[in-house]
Every structure is written in structure tokens, then in C-alpha cells.
Amino acid sequence: MTQSRNVKAAIAIAALSLPLMYGLLHVVDGVFARMAVFYAVATPACLLAVKLDWKKLLRDLPRMAGLGLALALVLYCFAWVGFGLIRRVFPEFAAQSHEFYGWMRDDGSLVMWLLILFVIVGEEIVWRVAVTLPLVEKWKHWGVLAGAAGFAAMHLPWGPPLLILAAFVFGGCWSFIIWRTQSLWCSLASHLLWDAMVMWIAPLA
Amino acid sequence: MDDLTLWGLRIAGGGQIALALLHRVAMRELAWREDFARIRPLNARLFKGLFGYVTCMNFLFGLLTLLGPGLLLDHSTLALLVAAFLAAFWTARVMLQLFYYRWREAPGFVGRWYCRAMLMSGFVGIALAYWLALCCNLGAFA
């Protein structure tokens, strides 16, 4: 009963996120502010709509966060190699990364970094916890693909194709991580460190 | 770094040829002939065909790596893509060995710990050589 309700809620969240993001495109200026508004609406809606075992998802913080940080380093290496390959084979496609890095150069304030932090936490709660977990419970690895596709689709209204590809690939990785570990700390730590490395510590472009 | 990678690739190439040749021993030790007799002939032929295909691929990529390691390090786009393909191919083999196959259940000496450890070291070594080649082509050590 709960599983069926959660799956319906997950599909509804994924389906509604795209029109909501298209709507926000015309109302809120700035990518990070727009995403923050999106997650300010979507996160409480998800917490109300999907019933999950939070005790299990939030267990063993130090060990799961440590595993997540280690996985973030592996994913960063994967991103470095993948982006290197794209840059060599499809240089024009890789050049889209300048648009993404441009957004951060244009702002760079503390408020922007706080917004990014809020967005990452929102992404994990909405896409990994509320959407992916119910879907993988019913459809196993197809649920991972569906969660990643929904996460990538949410970037469609405003993101360049390179960012949508990255959202699909790494969204899929974080979906897989939360599926296998059943820990929000693990996917959240992995996402936070990976984003910090790609955006700030060791940018890819 | 290029010299080390060159030698790593030569060893990986030799290792791949040795692994391709050792497939014959694995077939015998795992008693595939008896198992093939129990499944539908078409499935047996399909399995044998795929097995032969993969073995030949291992042998030929081994030969390329042994005889022309410099070709995989010449910083061309083709060298980069071939190194990336082989790195992914052998990393997938390591993952299969770790998470999919249940070698403990294997009969004969292929199920023994020293045989499994040798196979695993071989797969990891080959994968590392191609990862090193890939990183060299991406200019990681420039």
C-alpha cells in the first residue's frame, strides 16, 4: 500500500517538476535563485507526499558520509576522464562548460554558494530520496535510470546539453549510490564533495 | 612517465595473450562440455560463438598492445579512444570478477584462492595499464 502510494507520488513529482521549472524560468532571474525557489517548493511537497523509513536513511552518519566522500573522489576522476574525452572528440560540445562556469564567475558571492548548498540538499531529498527510492523499490535498476532521467529533464528548461548529460550520468550515479547504501548521508556527501571539486577546488575547464 | 606506461602496456599485452590462451584450460576445468550437453544446441552454439569472439578480441588487442604500445600513446584522438575503450573493457572485467561471478563455487584449481588472486591481479594490472595510457593521452603527466 505504502509502496504503491510512494511510486505514484514519485511519478507525480517527476512529472510536475518540468512545468514548475518552465514556469519559474519566466518569474525568477538567475539560475541558482531559480533552482533554490524550485527546491523550496518541491522539498516540503516531497516530504509530505512520500512516506519513507527516515531512521534507516539517516543511520550511521560518519561511516556513510566517509563512504560518500570516497565515492565522490572516484566520480571526480570519472568526470575528469569523461570531460577530457569529450573535449578532445567534441570540442564544441565541451565548450558549453564555459557557460556553466560563467554563471559562477558572474556572481561568486557567499549568497550564491549558500544557494548552491541549499539546492544540493534539495536535489538529494527530491530526486534521490522522494523519486528514486520508491522507483527502485518497484523497478530495481530501471528506477535508477528513471530517477536520473527525471533529474536530467529538470535541467532542460535552462541548462546547456552538456549540463543535462552530466545531470543524467552523475544523477544516475547518486541514484545508484542511495539505492545500494540506503543512506542519504552517503549520496549527499558524495554530491557535495563532487560539486565542490568540479565548481571550486579543481574545475574541469 | 611515458616509458613506464610503455612497459606497462607491453606487459598488459603479453598478459592478455596469456589469458586468451588460458581460456582453453578454464573450459576444461569448469566442465563446460558436460554443461553444454544439457542446454539447447542453439544456446550452446551462441555461447561458444560469443566466447570465441571475446577470446579472439582479447588476443588481438593483446597483440596490438604488445607490438605497438607507442601507437596507444601518440596523443592522437584514435589512441585516446582506443585506450579509453580498453580501460573501460578491463575495468568492467574487474567489476564482474568482484561483484558478479562466484568463483568460490568453481570446481578444480580455478576455484582455489591463489588462482583467483592471480586472475584478479592480472585483470587489475591490465586495467591499470590502459588507465595510465588514457591519462597520458589526456595530458595528465605533461
XYZ file of C-alpha atoms in Angstrom:
347
model
C 0.000 0.000 0.000
C 2.736 2.452 1.043
C 4.909 1.310 -1.877
C 2.133 1.940 -4.397
C 1.412 5.353 -2.866
C 5.117 6.277 -2.906
C 5.517 5.242 -6.562
C 2.502 7.353 -7.571
C 3.889 10.298 -5.589
C 7.345 9.874 -7.173
C 5.892 9.847 -10.695
C 3.720 12.881 -9.905
C 6.724 14.814 -8.511
C 8.844 13.980 -11.573
C 6.017 14.910 -13.947
C 5.195 18.203 -12.214
C 8.801 19.343 -11.819
C 9.244 20.156 -15.510
C 6.243 22.550 -15.848
C 7.172 24.102 -12.498
C 10.725 24.748 -13.709
C 9.420 26.145 -17.031
C 7.128 28.423 -15.039
C 9.942 29.646 -12.793
C 12.039 30.405 -15.875
C 9.730 33.360 -16.593
C 9.389 34.507 -12.980
C 12.815 34.191 -11.275
C 16.053 35.619 -12.698
C 19.362 33.843 -12.089
C 19.931 30.095 -12.320
C 20.782 29.466 -8.670
C 17.954 31.618 -7.275
C 15.502 29.859 -9.636
C 16.679 26.423 -8.502
C 16.526 27.470 -4.852
C 12.889 28.587 -5.309
C 12.146 25.288 -7.076
C 13.539 23.236 -4.159
C 11.921 25.489 -1.568
C 8.593 24.417 -3.118
C 9.444 20.821 -4.084
C 11.245 19.651 -0.908
C 8.355 20.118 1.573
C 5.932 18.698 -1.035
C 8.109 15.575 -1.322
C 8.450 15.188 2.436
C 4.671 15.261 2.734
C 3.887 13.056 -0.255
C 6.412 10.209 0.161
C 6.461 8.033 3.295
C 9.917 6.609 3.921
C 11.911 4.987 6.702
C 13.913 8.098 7.682
C 15.604 6.310 10.581
C 17.164 3.881 8.109
C 18.060 6.631 5.629
C 19.817 8.717 8.299
C 21.662 5.932 10.128
C 25.436 5.736 10.735
C 26.431 9.290 9.688
C 30.265 9.069 9.982
C 30.687 5.776 8.090
C 28.179 6.569 5.345
C 29.432 10.144 4.867
C 33.017 8.799 4.684
C 31.986 6.304 2.028
C 30.193 9.101 0.155
C 33.319 11.298 0.210
C 35.462 8.426 -1.108
C 32.921 7.769 -3.879
C 32.962 11.496 -4.751
C 36.702 11.247 -5.474
C 36.108 8.239 -7.739
C 33.293 10.103 -9.523
C 35.513 13.180 -9.922
C 38.190 11.022 -11.619
C 35.460 9.617 -13.851
C 34.299 13.169 -14.686
C 37.890 14.299 -15.378
C 38.467 11.455 -17.833
C 34.992 11.783 -19.381
C 35.312 15.540 -19.850
C 38.838 15.095 -21.263
C 37.460 12.656 -23.830
C 34.557 14.955 -24.761
C 36.937 17.930 -25.059
C 39.161 16.003 -27.490
C 36.443 14.363 -29.569
C 33.677 17.003 -29.434
C 35.425 20.305 -28.551
C 32.391 22.459 -29.413
C 30.171 20.399 -27.124
C 32.762 20.660 -24.325
C 32.916 24.452 -24.790
C 29.406 24.631 -23.296
C 31.108 24.220 -19.908
C 32.181 27.894 -20.176
C 28.511 28.887 -19.957
C 28.152 26.951 -16.709
C 31.399 28.275 -15.201
C 30.382 31.751 -16.418
C 27.338 31.712 -14.122
C 29.620 31.276 -11.128
C 32.155 33.861 -12.300
C 29.335 36.385 -12.815
C 28.250 36.098 -9.191
C 30.712 34.344 -6.848
C 29.143 35.813 -3.698
C 28.613 33.982 -0.402
C 24.858 34.063 -1.066
C 25.407 32.128 -4.308
C 27.397 29.411 -2.507
C 24.705 29.164 0.194
C 22.061 28.848 -2.519
C 24.117 26.074 -4.181
C 24.357 24.255 -0.835
C 20.586 24.516 -0.372
C 19.989 23.311 -3.946
C 22.244 20.255 -3.489
C 20.415 19.220 -0.300
C 17.102 19.790 -2.116
C 18.234 17.724 -5.110
C 19.125 14.795 -2.864
C 15.826 14.923 -0.967
C 13.661 15.389 -4.063
C 15.409 13.293 -6.729
C 17.251 10.631 -4.764
C 15.005 10.132 -1.719
C 11.497 11.018 -2.906
C 11.746 9.970 -6.576
C 14.462 7.309 -6.952
C 13.944 5.236 -3.790
C 10.241 4.442 -4.426
C 11.008 3.715 -8.099
C 13.930 1.344 -7.367
C 11.863 -0.434 -4.755
C 9.390 -1.327 -7.506
C 11.549 -1.497 -10.668
C 15.134 -2.077 -9.384
C 17.813 -0.659 -11.725
C 15.188 0.760 -14.132
C 14.226 3.004 -11.224
C 17.797 4.348 -11.170
C 17.525 5.200 -14.870
C 14.094 6.791 -14.402
C 15.336 8.883 -11.443
C 18.375 10.027 -13.454
C 16.183 10.844 -16.468
C 13.827 12.923 -14.303
C 16.750 14.765 -12.712
C 18.265 15.480 -16.148
C 14.884 16.563 -17.571
C 14.555 19.123 -14.774
C 17.644 20.870 -16.240
C 16.070 21.037 -19.740
C 14.410 24.473 -19.474
C 17.639 26.351 -18.811
C 20.697 24.052 -18.973
C 23.080 23.576 -21.897
C 23.111 19.967 -23.307
C 26.480 19.250 -21.611
C 24.963 20.009 -18.201
C 21.942 17.822 -18.992
C 24.272 14.951 -19.948
C 26.256 15.451 -16.707
C 22.997 15.560 -14.699
C 21.898 12.268 -16.272
C 25.215 10.454 -15.769
C 26.053 11.681 -12.258
C 22.413 11.828 -11.157
C 22.346 8.150 -12.129
C 25.485 7.521 -10.057
C 23.973 9.176 -6.964
C 20.704 7.310 -7.516
C 22.669 4.060 -7.689
C 24.590 5.008 -4.528
C 21.425 5.711 -2.498
C 19.812 2.526 -3.836
C 22.723 0.310 -2.803
C 23.557 2.034 0.505
C 20.019 3.130 1.504
C 21.717 6.150 3.090
C 21.001 9.822 2.430
C 24.326 10.756 4.058
C 26.259 8.719 1.512
C 24.694 10.245 -1.621
C 24.590 13.737 -0.069
C 28.285 13.688 0.960
C 29.224 12.350 -2.465
C 27.188 15.043 -4.256
C 28.506 17.867 -2.038
C 32.193 16.981 -2.443
C 31.835 16.250 -6.171
C 30.167 19.617 -6.782
C 32.750 21.390 -4.605
C 35.557 19.806 -6.637
C 34.010 20.492 -10.053
C 32.940 24.054 -9.208
C 35.638 25.283 -6.894
C 38.556 23.021 -5.856
C 39.573 21.601 -9.244
C 37.328 22.900 -12.055
C 37.274 20.783 -15.202
C 37.509 23.763 -17.584
C 56.090 8.540 -17.284
C 55.669 7.543 -20.947
C 58.447 4.924 -20.592
C 56.775 3.361 -17.558
C 53.424 3.331 -19.374
C 55.090 1.831 -22.467
C 56.434 -1.071 -20.411
C 53.167 -1.406 -18.526
C 51.332 -1.697 -21.841
C 53.773 -4.310 -23.159
C 53.261 -6.424 -20.020
C 49.468 -5.905 -20.247
C 49.560 -7.006 -23.905
C 51.505 -10.170 -23.020
C 49.114 -10.791 -20.125
C 46.092 -10.525 -22.402
C 47.554 -13.028 -24.864
C 48.320 -15.422 -21.984
C 44.752 -15.004 -20.656
C 43.297 -15.686 -24.098
C 45.321 -18.895 -24.337
C 44.363 -19.919 -20.773
C 40.650 -19.790 -21.654
C 41.079 -23.325 -23.018
C 42.167 -24.526 -19.546
C 39.199 -22.769 -17.886
C 36.806 -24.515 -20.302
C 38.211 -27.884 -19.312
C 38.374 -27.192 -15.552
C 34.822 -25.804 -15.416
C 33.498 -28.832 -17.354
C 31.700 -26.777 -19.972
C 31.363 -29.733 -22.358
C 29.088 -31.544 -19.866
C 27.028 -28.397 -19.252
C 26.643 -27.699 -22.980
C 25.153 -31.180 -23.407
C 22.308 -30.181 -21.058
C 21.187 -26.966 -22.772
C 19.528 -26.360 -26.147
C 22.010 -26.727 -29.059
C 21.319 -23.193 -30.334
C 22.109 -21.696 -26.914
C 25.269 -23.809 -26.673
C 26.397 -22.596 -30.102
C 25.580 -18.976 -29.243
C 27.575 -19.221 -26.008
C 30.530 -20.875 -27.769
C 30.396 -18.256 -30.522
C 30.401 -15.346 -28.057
C 33.127 -16.981 -26.004
C 35.317 -17.443 -29.088
C 34.612 -13.878 -30.150
C 35.705 -12.411 -26.789
C 38.773 -14.676 -26.645
C 39.868 -13.558 -30.144
C 39.284 -9.916 -29.190
C 41.438 -10.328 -26.083
C 44.160 -11.985 -28.176
C 44.144 -9.347 -30.931
C 44.050 -6.351 -28.571
C 46.823 -8.072 -26.605
C 48.846 -8.375 -29.791
C 48.270 -4.697 -30.672
C 49.296 -3.634 -27.162
C 52.362 -5.882 -27.066
C 53.690 -4.980 -30.518
C 52.633 -1.334 -30.804
C 52.323 0.237 -27.351
C 53.618 3.531 -28.755
C 50.551 3.713 -31.009
C 48.394 3.866 -27.878
C 50.454 6.759 -26.507
C 50.855 9.031 -29.522
C 48.339 11.598 -28.148
C 46.095 11.207 -31.201
C 42.308 11.115 -30.795
C 42.257 7.487 -32.008
C 44.874 6.454 -29.402
C 42.850 8.239 -26.725
C 39.613 6.493 -27.716
C 41.188 3.027 -28.013
C 42.858 3.463 -24.594
C 39.514 4.643 -23.122
C 37.681 1.678 -24.640
C 40.227 -0.831 -23.320
C 40.337 0.816 -19.872
C 36.524 0.566 -19.649
C 36.559 -3.012 -21.009
C 39.061 -4.265 -18.407
C 37.541 -2.243 -15.564
C 34.237 -3.939 -16.366
C 36.073 -7.286 -16.210
C 37.412 -6.416 -12.734
C 33.888 -5.449 -11.613
C 32.459 -8.706 -12.947
C 35.149 -10.652 -11.112
C 34.453 -8.756 -7.879
C 30.674 -8.462 -7.856
C 29.124 -10.887 -10.337
C 30.962 -14.189 -10.680
C 31.033 -16.542 -7.723
C 34.435 -18.103 -8.187
C 34.394 -19.771 -4.770
C 31.853 -22.185 -6.205
C 34.138 -23.141 -9.105
C 35.373 -26.739 -9.178
C 39.051 -27.704 -9.542
C 42.024 -25.399 -9.185
C 40.271 -22.359 -10.760
C 38.257 -22.055 -7.531
C 41.361 -22.019 -5.289
C 42.319 -18.726 -3.671
C 45.755 -18.481 -5.320
C 44.261 -18.967 -8.787
C 41.580 -16.336 -8.096
C 44.210 -13.938 -6.685
C 46.401 -14.398 -9.778
C 43.497 -13.804 -12.143
C 42.376 -10.729 -10.211
C 45.913 -9.263 -10.165
C 46.112 -9.853 -13.910
C 42.823 -8.087 -14.619
C 43.643 -5.162 -12.302
C 47.138 -4.827 -13.806
C 45.824 -4.775 -17.383
C 43.095 -2.246 -16.485
C 45.661 -0.006 -14.722
C 47.985 -0.054 -17.749
C 45.186 1.200 -20.004
C 44.079 3.816 -17.445
C 47.679 5.040 -17.353
C 47.718 5.208 -21.168
C 44.421 7.094 -21.132
C 45.728 9.624 -18.582
C 48.959 10.092 -20.611
C 46.858 10.800 -23.727
C 44.780 13.313 -21.771
C 47.981 15.093 -20.766
C 47.754 14.275 -17.053
C 51.531 13.860 -16.697
C 52.594 16.644 -19.060
